[in-house]
Amino acid sequence: MKYRTLGRTGWKISEISFGAWAIGGAWGDVDDQESLAALHAALDGGVNFFDTADVYGDGRSERLLAQLKKERREKFYVATKAGRRLNPHTADGYNRANLTAFIERSLKNLDTDTIDLLQLHCPPTEVYYRPEVFGILDDLVKAGKLRHYGVSVEKVEEALKAIEYPGVQTVQTIFNIFRQRPADLFFKEAQRRKVGILARVPLASGMLSGKITRDRKFAKDDHRNFNRHGEAFDRGETFSGVDFETGLRAVEELKEIVPSGATLAQLALRWILEFPAVTCAIPGAKRPAQVAENIAASNLRPLPKATMKKIEAIYDGQIKPLVHPYW
Ligand SMILES: NC(=O)c1ccc[n+]([C@@H]2O[C@H](COP(=O)([O-])OP(=O)(O)OC[C@H]3O[C@@H](n4cnc5c(N)ncnc54)[C@H](OP(=O)(O)O)[C@@H]3O)[C@@H](O)[C@H]2O)c1
């Protein structure tokens, strides 16, 4: 495993880290023992950074990470998120009382006195134009409740606005072979300001593993079943906003350029690592075998120019019109 410096925090974090949404249970049934085994496998493979949220399984994902901390000695970082407990999810809800309460709840779930990294959880765009929200986060850092804070965004424009606030250390954004626009302008700006970038949904919800077939049935409570058109939350979070059939067709072409000895999931993760602005990718995984496969992407050689060009061509030809103008 290789490590990269996360923005101005001074932390060296694993370039393949761990996304803990699925183990919360919003992707069909999960078994906590299996989830814990996946978390242990991540630590065994050198992962030292885990991304979760207070709403993943209503705290179940955070509590699994607290359990991991009890069972292991090595130091690892946990990034969680706040905001999505709001109902309705409005900009006005991002006030001192609510944020403080959400954070206190996460501290309990994580069984800690200080949260390593707290991210605003894809708030309404208007929140980025409310400096007072970032002032509240500065106060929570001063109070010792947070070590650092950042944002998780839906759109490039939100990311560009967020990094104007000097306290924002990280931006989490969807970035993968099916979502390339963040690399156009935002990466340059983030590097200039030394802001860390967490690439989420790196496998386009598993589509870029190449293991999803046309007749795969997703559980009723798996968002890949119920959110394909944005029925419950932003449709860009499910298969990266690419419709199922188009995604499968593009995956067939990508399979032809997988380096020998590697898998498509590894190619997809290695592609993300080709961008030095990215601090880490945070693939989600529910099983130790998935973790092992994903982690190994850190050991792949840099991708040949011809492979990068082919990926660009597949994106430009089949995917770009579906996603580029929206996020
Ligand atoms: N708004 C936000 O802030 C937000 C939104 C989305 C995600 N995130 C974060 O980003 C993380 C990653 O995104 P994601 O989990 O949505 O999507 P992802 O990482 O693109 O896909 C994860 C899913 O792909 C499948 N998978 C993983 N590794 C695999 C492998 N080696 N082979 C085959 N299948 C594999 C698993 O599902 P199956 O085995 O069931 O197919 C897994 O749950 C999340 O866990 C979360 O921490 C944040």
Short mmCIF file of N, CA and C in Angstrom, two decimals, residues 75-192:
data_model
loop_
_atom_site.label_atom_id
_atom_site.label_comp_id
_atom_site.label_asym_id
_atom_site.label_seq_id
_atom_site.Cartn_x
_atom_site.Cartn_y
_atom_site.Cartn_z
N LYS A 75 -3.07 2.66 14.59
CA LYS A 75 -3.77 3.93 14.45
C LYS A 75 -4.43 4.00 13.07
N PHE A 76 -5.71 4.35 13.04
CA PHE A 76 -6.32 4.65 11.74
C PHE A 76 -7.26 5.84 11.90
N TYR A 77 -7.55 6.47 10.78
CA TYR A 77 -8.38 7.67 10.79
C TYR A 77 -9.80 7.33 10.36
N VAL A 78 -10.76 8.01 10.99
CA VAL A 78 -12.15 7.82 10.60
C VAL A 78 -12.74 9.18 10.21
N ALA A 79 -13.27 9.23 9.01
CA ALA A 79 -13.98 10.43 8.55
C ALA A 79 -15.46 10.12 8.59
N THR A 80 -16.25 10.97 9.25
CA THR A 80 -17.69 10.75 9.21
C THR A 80 -18.36 12.00 8.62
N LYS A 81 -19.69 12.00 8.61
CA LYS A 81 -20.40 13.10 7.96
C LYS A 81 -21.61 13.49 8.79
N ALA A 82 -22.05 14.73 8.58
CA ALA A 82 -23.24 15.21 9.30
C ALA A 82 -24.11 16.02 8.35
N GLY A 83 -25.39 16.00 8.60
CA GLY A 83 -26.34 16.83 7.86
C GLY A 83 -27.54 16.07 7.34
N ARG A 84 -27.31 14.80 7.03
CA ARG A 84 -28.38 14.05 6.38
C ARG A 84 -29.43 13.52 7.35
N ARG A 85 -29.26 13.78 8.64
CA ARG A 85 -30.33 13.41 9.56
C ARG A 85 -31.46 14.45 9.50
N LEU A 86 -31.16 15.57 8.86
CA LEU A 86 -32.17 16.62 8.76
C LEU A 86 -33.34 16.16 7.91
N ASN A 87 -34.52 16.41 8.39
CA ASN A 87 -35.72 16.07 7.63
C ASN A 87 -36.79 17.13 7.92
N PRO A 88 -37.04 18.04 7.03
CA PRO A 88 -36.52 18.12 5.67
C PRO A 88 -35.05 18.57 5.66
N HIS A 89 -34.36 18.18 4.57
CA HIS A 89 -32.94 18.48 4.43
C HIS A 89 -32.80 19.89 3.83
N THR A 90 -32.74 20.90 4.72
CA THR A 90 -32.71 22.29 4.25
C THR A 90 -31.42 22.98 4.69
N ALA A 91 -31.09 24.06 4.00
CA ALA A 91 -29.90 24.84 4.38
C ALA A 91 -30.05 25.38 5.80
N ASP A 92 -31.26 25.81 6.15
CA ASP A 92 -31.48 26.36 7.50
C ASP A 92 -31.17 25.35 8.60
N GLY A 93 -31.30 24.06 8.26
CA GLY A 93 -31.03 23.02 9.25
C GLY A 93 -29.56 22.94 9.63
N TYR A 94 -28.70 23.49 8.80
CA TYR A 94 -27.25 23.44 9.09
C TYR A 94 -26.90 24.56 10.07
N ASN A 95 -27.50 24.51 11.26
CA ASN A 95 -27.26 25.54 12.27
C ASN A 95 -26.48 24.94 13.44
N ARG A 96 -26.12 25.81 14.38
CA ARG A 96 -25.24 25.37 15.47
C ARG A 96 -25.86 24.24 16.30
N ALA A 97 -27.14 24.40 16.63
CA ALA A 97 -27.77 23.41 17.51
C ALA A 97 -27.79 22.04 16.83
N ASN A 98 -28.21 22.01 15.57
CA ASN A 98 -28.31 20.71 14.88
C ASN A 98 -26.93 20.08 14.66
N LEU A 99 -25.98 20.88 14.16
CA LEU A 99 -24.66 20.31 13.88
C LEU A 99 -24.02 19.78 15.17
N THR A 100 -24.17 20.55 16.25
CA THR A 100 -23.59 20.10 17.53
C THR A 100 -24.22 18.78 17.96
N ALA A 101 -25.53 18.68 17.82
CA ALA A 101 -26.22 17.45 18.25
C ALA A 101 -25.80 16.26 17.38
N PHE A 102 -25.69 16.48 16.08
CA PHE A 102 -25.29 15.37 15.19
C PHE A 102 -23.89 14.90 15.56
N ILE A 103 -23.02 15.86 15.82
CA ILE A 103 -21.62 15.52 16.11
C ILE A 103 -21.53 14.79 17.46
N GLU A 104 -22.30 15.24 18.43
CA GLU A 104 -22.28 14.54 19.74
C GLU A 104 -22.72 13.08 19.55
N ARG A 105 -23.70 12.88 18.69
CA ARG A 105 -24.19 11.52 18.45
C ARG A 105 -23.10 10.66 17.77
N SER A 106 -22.40 11.26 16.80
CA SER A 106 -21.33 10.52 16.13
C SER A 106 -20.20 10.20 17.10
N LEU A 107 -19.89 11.15 17.99
CA LEU A 107 -18.83 10.90 18.98
C LEU A 107 -19.18 9.66 19.81
N LYS A 108 -20.46 9.57 20.17
CA LYS A 108 -20.92 8.40 20.95
C LYS A 108 -20.80 7.12 20.13
N ASN A 109 -21.31 7.17 18.90
CA ASN A 109 -21.27 5.98 18.04
C ASN A 109 -19.83 5.52 17.81
N LEU A 110 -18.94 6.49 17.63
CA LEU A 110 -17.54 6.16 17.32
C LEU A 110 -16.74 5.90 18.59
N ASP A 111 -17.38 6.16 19.74
CA ASP A 111 -16.76 5.93 21.03
C ASP A 111 -15.42 6.67 21.14
N THR A 112 -15.49 7.97 20.88
CA THR A 112 -14.27 8.79 20.90
C THR A 112 -14.61 10.19 21.42
N ASP A 113 -13.56 10.97 21.77
CA ASP A 113 -13.78 12.34 22.25
C ASP A 113 -13.66 13.35 21.12
N THR A 114 -12.96 12.95 20.05
CA THR A 114 -12.72 13.88 18.93
C THR A 114 -12.89 13.14 17.61
N ILE A 115 -13.60 13.76 16.69
CA ILE A 115 -13.77 13.16 15.36
C ILE A 115 -12.58 13.59 14.50
N ASP A 116 -11.94 12.62 13.84
CA ASP A 116 -10.76 12.95 13.03
C ASP A 116 -11.12 13.95 11.93
N LEU A 117 -12.16 13.60 11.16
CA LEU A 117 -12.54 14.45 10.03
C LEU A 117 -14.06 14.42 9.90
N LEU A 118 -14.67 15.60 9.96
CA LEU A 118 -16.13 15.69 9.84
C LEU A 118 -16.44 16.35 8.50
N GLN A 119 -17.29 15.72 7.72
CA GLN A 119 -17.65 16.29 6.41
C GLN A 119 -19.13 16.67 6.39
N LEU A 120 -19.42 17.85 5.87
CA LEU A 120 -20.83 18.18 5.61
C LEU A 120 -21.29 17.22 4.52
N HIS A 121 -22.46 16.62 4.71
CA HIS A 121 -22.87 15.47 3.89
C HIS A 121 -23.76 15.93 2.72
N CYS A 122 -23.11 16.37 1.65
CA CYS A 122 -23.84 16.83 0.47
C CYS A 122 -24.99 17.76 0.85
N PRO A 123 -24.66 18.88 1.47
CA PRO A 123 -25.72 19.81 1.87
C PRO A 123 -26.32 20.51 0.64
N PRO A 124 -27.47 21.17 0.82
CA PRO A 124 -28.01 21.96 -0.29
C PRO A 124 -26.97 23.01 -0.71
N THR A 125 -26.95 23.34 -2.01
CA THR A 125 -25.93 24.26 -2.55
C THR A 125 -25.84 25.55 -1.74
N GLU A 126 -26.98 26.01 -1.25
CA GLU A 126 -27.00 27.29 -0.52
C GLU A 126 -26.07 27.30 0.70
N VAL A 127 -25.85 26.14 1.28
CA VAL A 127 -25.00 26.07 2.48
C VAL A 127 -23.59 26.58 2.19
N TYR A 128 -23.12 26.35 0.97
CA TYR A 128 -21.76 26.79 0.62
C TYR A 128 -21.66 28.32 0.57
N TYR A 129 -22.80 28.97 0.53
CA TYR A 129 -22.82 30.44 0.51
C TYR A 129 -23.17 31.00 1.88
N ARG A 130 -23.02 30.18 2.91
CA ARG A 130 -23.29 30.64 4.28
C ARG A 130 -22.01 30.49 5.11
N PRO A 131 -21.19 31.52 5.13
CA PRO A 131 -19.92 31.43 5.87
C PRO A 131 -20.12 31.06 7.33
N GLU A 132 -21.30 31.41 7.86
CA GLU A 132 -21.53 31.13 9.28
C GLU A 132 -21.49 29.62 9.57
N VAL A 133 -21.87 28.80 8.58
CA VAL A 133 -21.83 27.34 8.80
C VAL A 133 -20.38 26.90 9.01
N PHE A 134 -19.48 27.47 8.21
CA PHE A 134 -18.07 27.09 8.32
C PHE A 134 -17.48 27.67 9.61
N GLY A 135 -18.03 28.80 10.05
CA GLY A 135 -17.63 29.38 11.34
C GLY A 135 -17.99 28.45 12.49
N ILE A 136 -19.15 27.81 12.40
CA ILE A 136 -19.56 26.86 13.44
C ILE A 136 -18.57 25.69 13.48
N LEU A 137 -18.17 25.23 12.31
CA LEU A 137 -17.21 24.11 12.26
C LEU A 137 -15.85 24.54 12.84
N ASP A 138 -15.44 25.78 12.55
CA ASP A 138 -14.19 26.29 13.14
C ASP A 138 -14.30 26.25 14.67
N ASP A 139 -15.47 26.66 15.19
CA ASP A 139 -15.65 26.66 16.66
C ASP A 139 -15.57 25.24 17.21
N LEU A 140 -16.13 24.28 16.47
CA LEU A 140 -16.12 22.89 16.95
C LEU A 140 -14.70 22.31 16.93
N VAL A 141 -13.88 22.80 15.99
CA VAL A 141 -12.46 22.40 16.01
C VAL A 141 -11.80 22.99 17.26
N LYS A 142 -12.06 24.28 17.51
CA LYS A 142 -11.46 24.94 18.68
C LYS A 142 -11.89 24.24 19.97
N ALA A 143 -13.13 23.78 20.00
CA ALA A 143 -13.65 23.11 21.21
C ALA A 143 -13.11 21.68 21.35
N GLY A 144 -12.37 21.22 20.36
CA GLY A 144 -11.77 19.89 20.47
C GLY A 144 -12.70 18.75 20.05
N LYS A 145 -13.87 19.11 19.50
CA LYS A 145 -14.80 18.05 19.06
C LYS A 145 -14.36 17.46 17.71
N LEU A 146 -13.73 18.29 16.88
CA LEU A 146 -13.28 17.85 15.55
C LEU A 146 -11.79 18.15 15.42
N ARG A 147 -11.05 17.23 14.77
CA ARG A 147 -9.65 17.57 14.44
C ARG A 147 -9.65 18.43 13.18
N HIS A 148 -10.40 17.99 12.19
CA HIS A 148 -10.46 18.72 10.92
C HIS A 148 -11.87 18.57 10.34
N TYR A 149 -12.17 19.44 9.38
CA TYR A 149 -13.44 19.26 8.68
C TYR A 149 -13.28 19.47 7.18
N GLY A 150 -14.26 18.95 6.45
CA GLY A 150 -14.27 19.09 4.99
C GLY A 150 -15.71 19.00 4.52
N VAL A 151 -15.87 18.78 3.23
CA VAL A 151 -17.21 18.67 2.66
C VAL A 151 -17.29 17.46 1.74
N SER A 152 -18.48 16.94 1.61
CA SER A 152 -18.77 15.95 0.58
C SER A 152 -19.75 16.64 -0.36
N VAL A 153 -19.41 16.69 -1.65
CA VAL A 153 -20.20 17.51 -2.58
C VAL A 153 -20.85 16.65 -3.66
N GLU A 154 -21.88 17.22 -4.28
CA GLU A 154 -22.47 16.60 -5.47
C GLU A 154 -21.84 17.18 -6.73
N LYS A 155 -21.64 18.51 -6.73
CA LYS A 155 -21.25 19.19 -7.98
C LYS A 155 -19.87 19.84 -7.88
N VAL A 156 -19.21 19.91 -9.03
CA VAL A 156 -17.91 20.57 -9.11
C VAL A 156 -18.01 22.01 -8.60
N GLU A 157 -19.09 22.70 -8.95
CA GLU A 157 -19.22 24.10 -8.56
C GLU A 157 -19.26 24.24 -7.03
N GLU A 158 -19.90 23.28 -6.37
CA GLU A 158 -19.94 23.32 -4.90
C GLU A 158 -18.53 23.13 -4.33
N ALA A 159 -17.78 22.24 -4.96
CA ALA A 159 -16.41 21.99 -4.50
C ALA A 159 -15.56 23.25 -4.62
N LEU A 160 -15.71 23.93 -5.77
CA LEU A 160 -14.91 25.15 -5.99
C LEU A 160 -15.27 26.22 -4.97
N LYS A 161 -16.55 26.31 -4.63
CA LYS A 161 -16.98 27.31 -3.64
C LYS A 161 -16.47 26.91 -2.24
N ALA A 162 -16.59 25.63 -1.92
CA ALA A 162 -16.24 25.17 -0.57
C ALA A 162 -14.77 25.46 -0.23
N ILE A 163 -13.90 25.30 -1.23
CA ILE A 163 -12.47 25.44 -0.90
C ILE A 163 -12.04 26.89 -0.76
N GLU A 164 -12.98 27.81 -0.94
CA GLU A 164 -12.67 29.21 -0.61
C GLU A 164 -12.57 29.40 0.90
N TYR A 165 -13.21 28.50 1.67
CA TYR A 165 -13.15 28.62 3.14
C TYR A 165 -11.85 27.99 3.64
N PRO A 166 -11.05 28.77 4.34
CA PRO A 166 -9.71 28.29 4.69
C PRO A 166 -9.70 27.08 5.60
N GLY A 167 -10.80 26.84 6.33
CA GLY A 167 -10.82 25.68 7.24
C GLY A 167 -11.13 24.37 6.54
N VAL A 168 -11.57 24.43 5.28
CA VAL A 168 -11.95 23.19 4.57
C VAL A 168 -10.68 22.45 4.16
N GLN A 169 -10.49 21.28 4.73
CA GLN A 169 -9.26 20.51 4.49
C GLN A 169 -9.44 19.47 3.39
N THR A 170 -10.68 19.03 3.19
CA THR A 170 -10.91 17.94 2.24
C THR A 170 -12.21 18.15 1.47
N VAL A 171 -12.20 17.63 0.26
CA VAL A 171 -13.44 17.57 -0.53
C VAL A 171 -13.62 16.12 -0.97
N GLN A 172 -14.79 15.59 -0.68
CA GLN A 172 -15.12 14.25 -1.18
C GLN A 172 -16.05 14.44 -2.37
N THR A 173 -15.67 13.80 -3.48
CA THR A 173 -16.47 13.96 -4.69
C THR A 173 -16.52 12.64 -5.46
N ILE A 174 -17.56 12.44 -6.25
CA ILE A 174 -17.57 11.27 -7.12
C ILE A 174 -16.53 11.50 -8.19
N PHE A 175 -15.64 10.54 -8.35
CA PHE A 175 -14.61 10.61 -9.40
C PHE A 175 -14.26 9.19 -9.79
N ASN A 176 -14.49 8.89 -11.04
CA ASN A 176 -14.21 7.53 -11.54
C ASN A 176 -14.21 7.58 -13.07
N ILE A 177 -14.02 6.44 -13.70
CA ILE A 177 -13.96 6.39 -15.17
C ILE A 177 -15.25 6.94 -15.79
N PHE A 178 -16.35 6.84 -15.06
CA PHE A 178 -17.64 7.34 -15.54
C PHE A 178 -17.95 8.76 -15.05
N ARG A 179 -17.02 9.37 -14.36
CA ARG A 179 -17.27 10.74 -13.83
C ARG A 179 -15.96 11.50 -13.79
N GLN A 180 -15.66 12.17 -14.91
CA GLN A 180 -14.31 12.71 -15.06
C GLN A 180 -14.21 14.23 -14.91
N ARG A 181 -15.35 14.91 -14.83
CA ARG A 181 -15.27 16.38 -14.86
C ARG A 181 -14.48 17.00 -13.70
N PRO A 182 -14.47 16.40 -12.50
CA PRO A 182 -13.68 17.02 -11.43
C PRO A 182 -12.22 17.26 -11.82
N ALA A 183 -11.70 16.46 -12.75
CA ALA A 183 -10.28 16.61 -13.13
C ALA A 183 -10.03 17.85 -13.99
N ASP A 184 -11.09 18.43 -14.58
CA ASP A 184 -10.89 19.54 -15.52
C ASP A 184 -10.31 20.78 -14.85
N LEU A 185 -11.00 21.30 -13.84
CA LEU A 185 -10.60 22.56 -13.23
C LEU A 185 -10.41 22.40 -11.72
N PHE A 186 -11.33 21.63 -11.13
CA PHE A 186 -11.32 21.55 -9.67
C PHE A 186 -10.02 20.98 -9.11
N PHE A 187 -9.48 19.95 -9.74
CA PHE A 187 -8.26 19.34 -9.20
C PHE A 187 -7.12 20.36 -9.10
N LYS A 188 -7.00 21.18 -10.13
CA LYS A 188 -5.93 22.20 -10.14
C LYS A 188 -6.12 23.15 -8.96
N GLU A 189 -7.35 23.60 -8.78
CA GLU A 189 -7.64 24.55 -7.70
C GLU A 189 -7.41 23.92 -6.33
N ALA A 190 -7.81 22.68 -6.20
CA ALA A 190 -7.64 21.99 -4.91
C ALA A 190 -6.16 21.82 -4.59
N GLN A 191 -5.39 21.49 -5.61
CA GLN A 191 -3.93 21.32 -5.40
C GLN A 191 -3.31 22.65 -4.99
N ARG A 192 -3.74 23.72 -5.67
CA ARG A 192 -3.20 25.05 -5.38
C ARG A 192 -3.43 25.43 -3.92
#
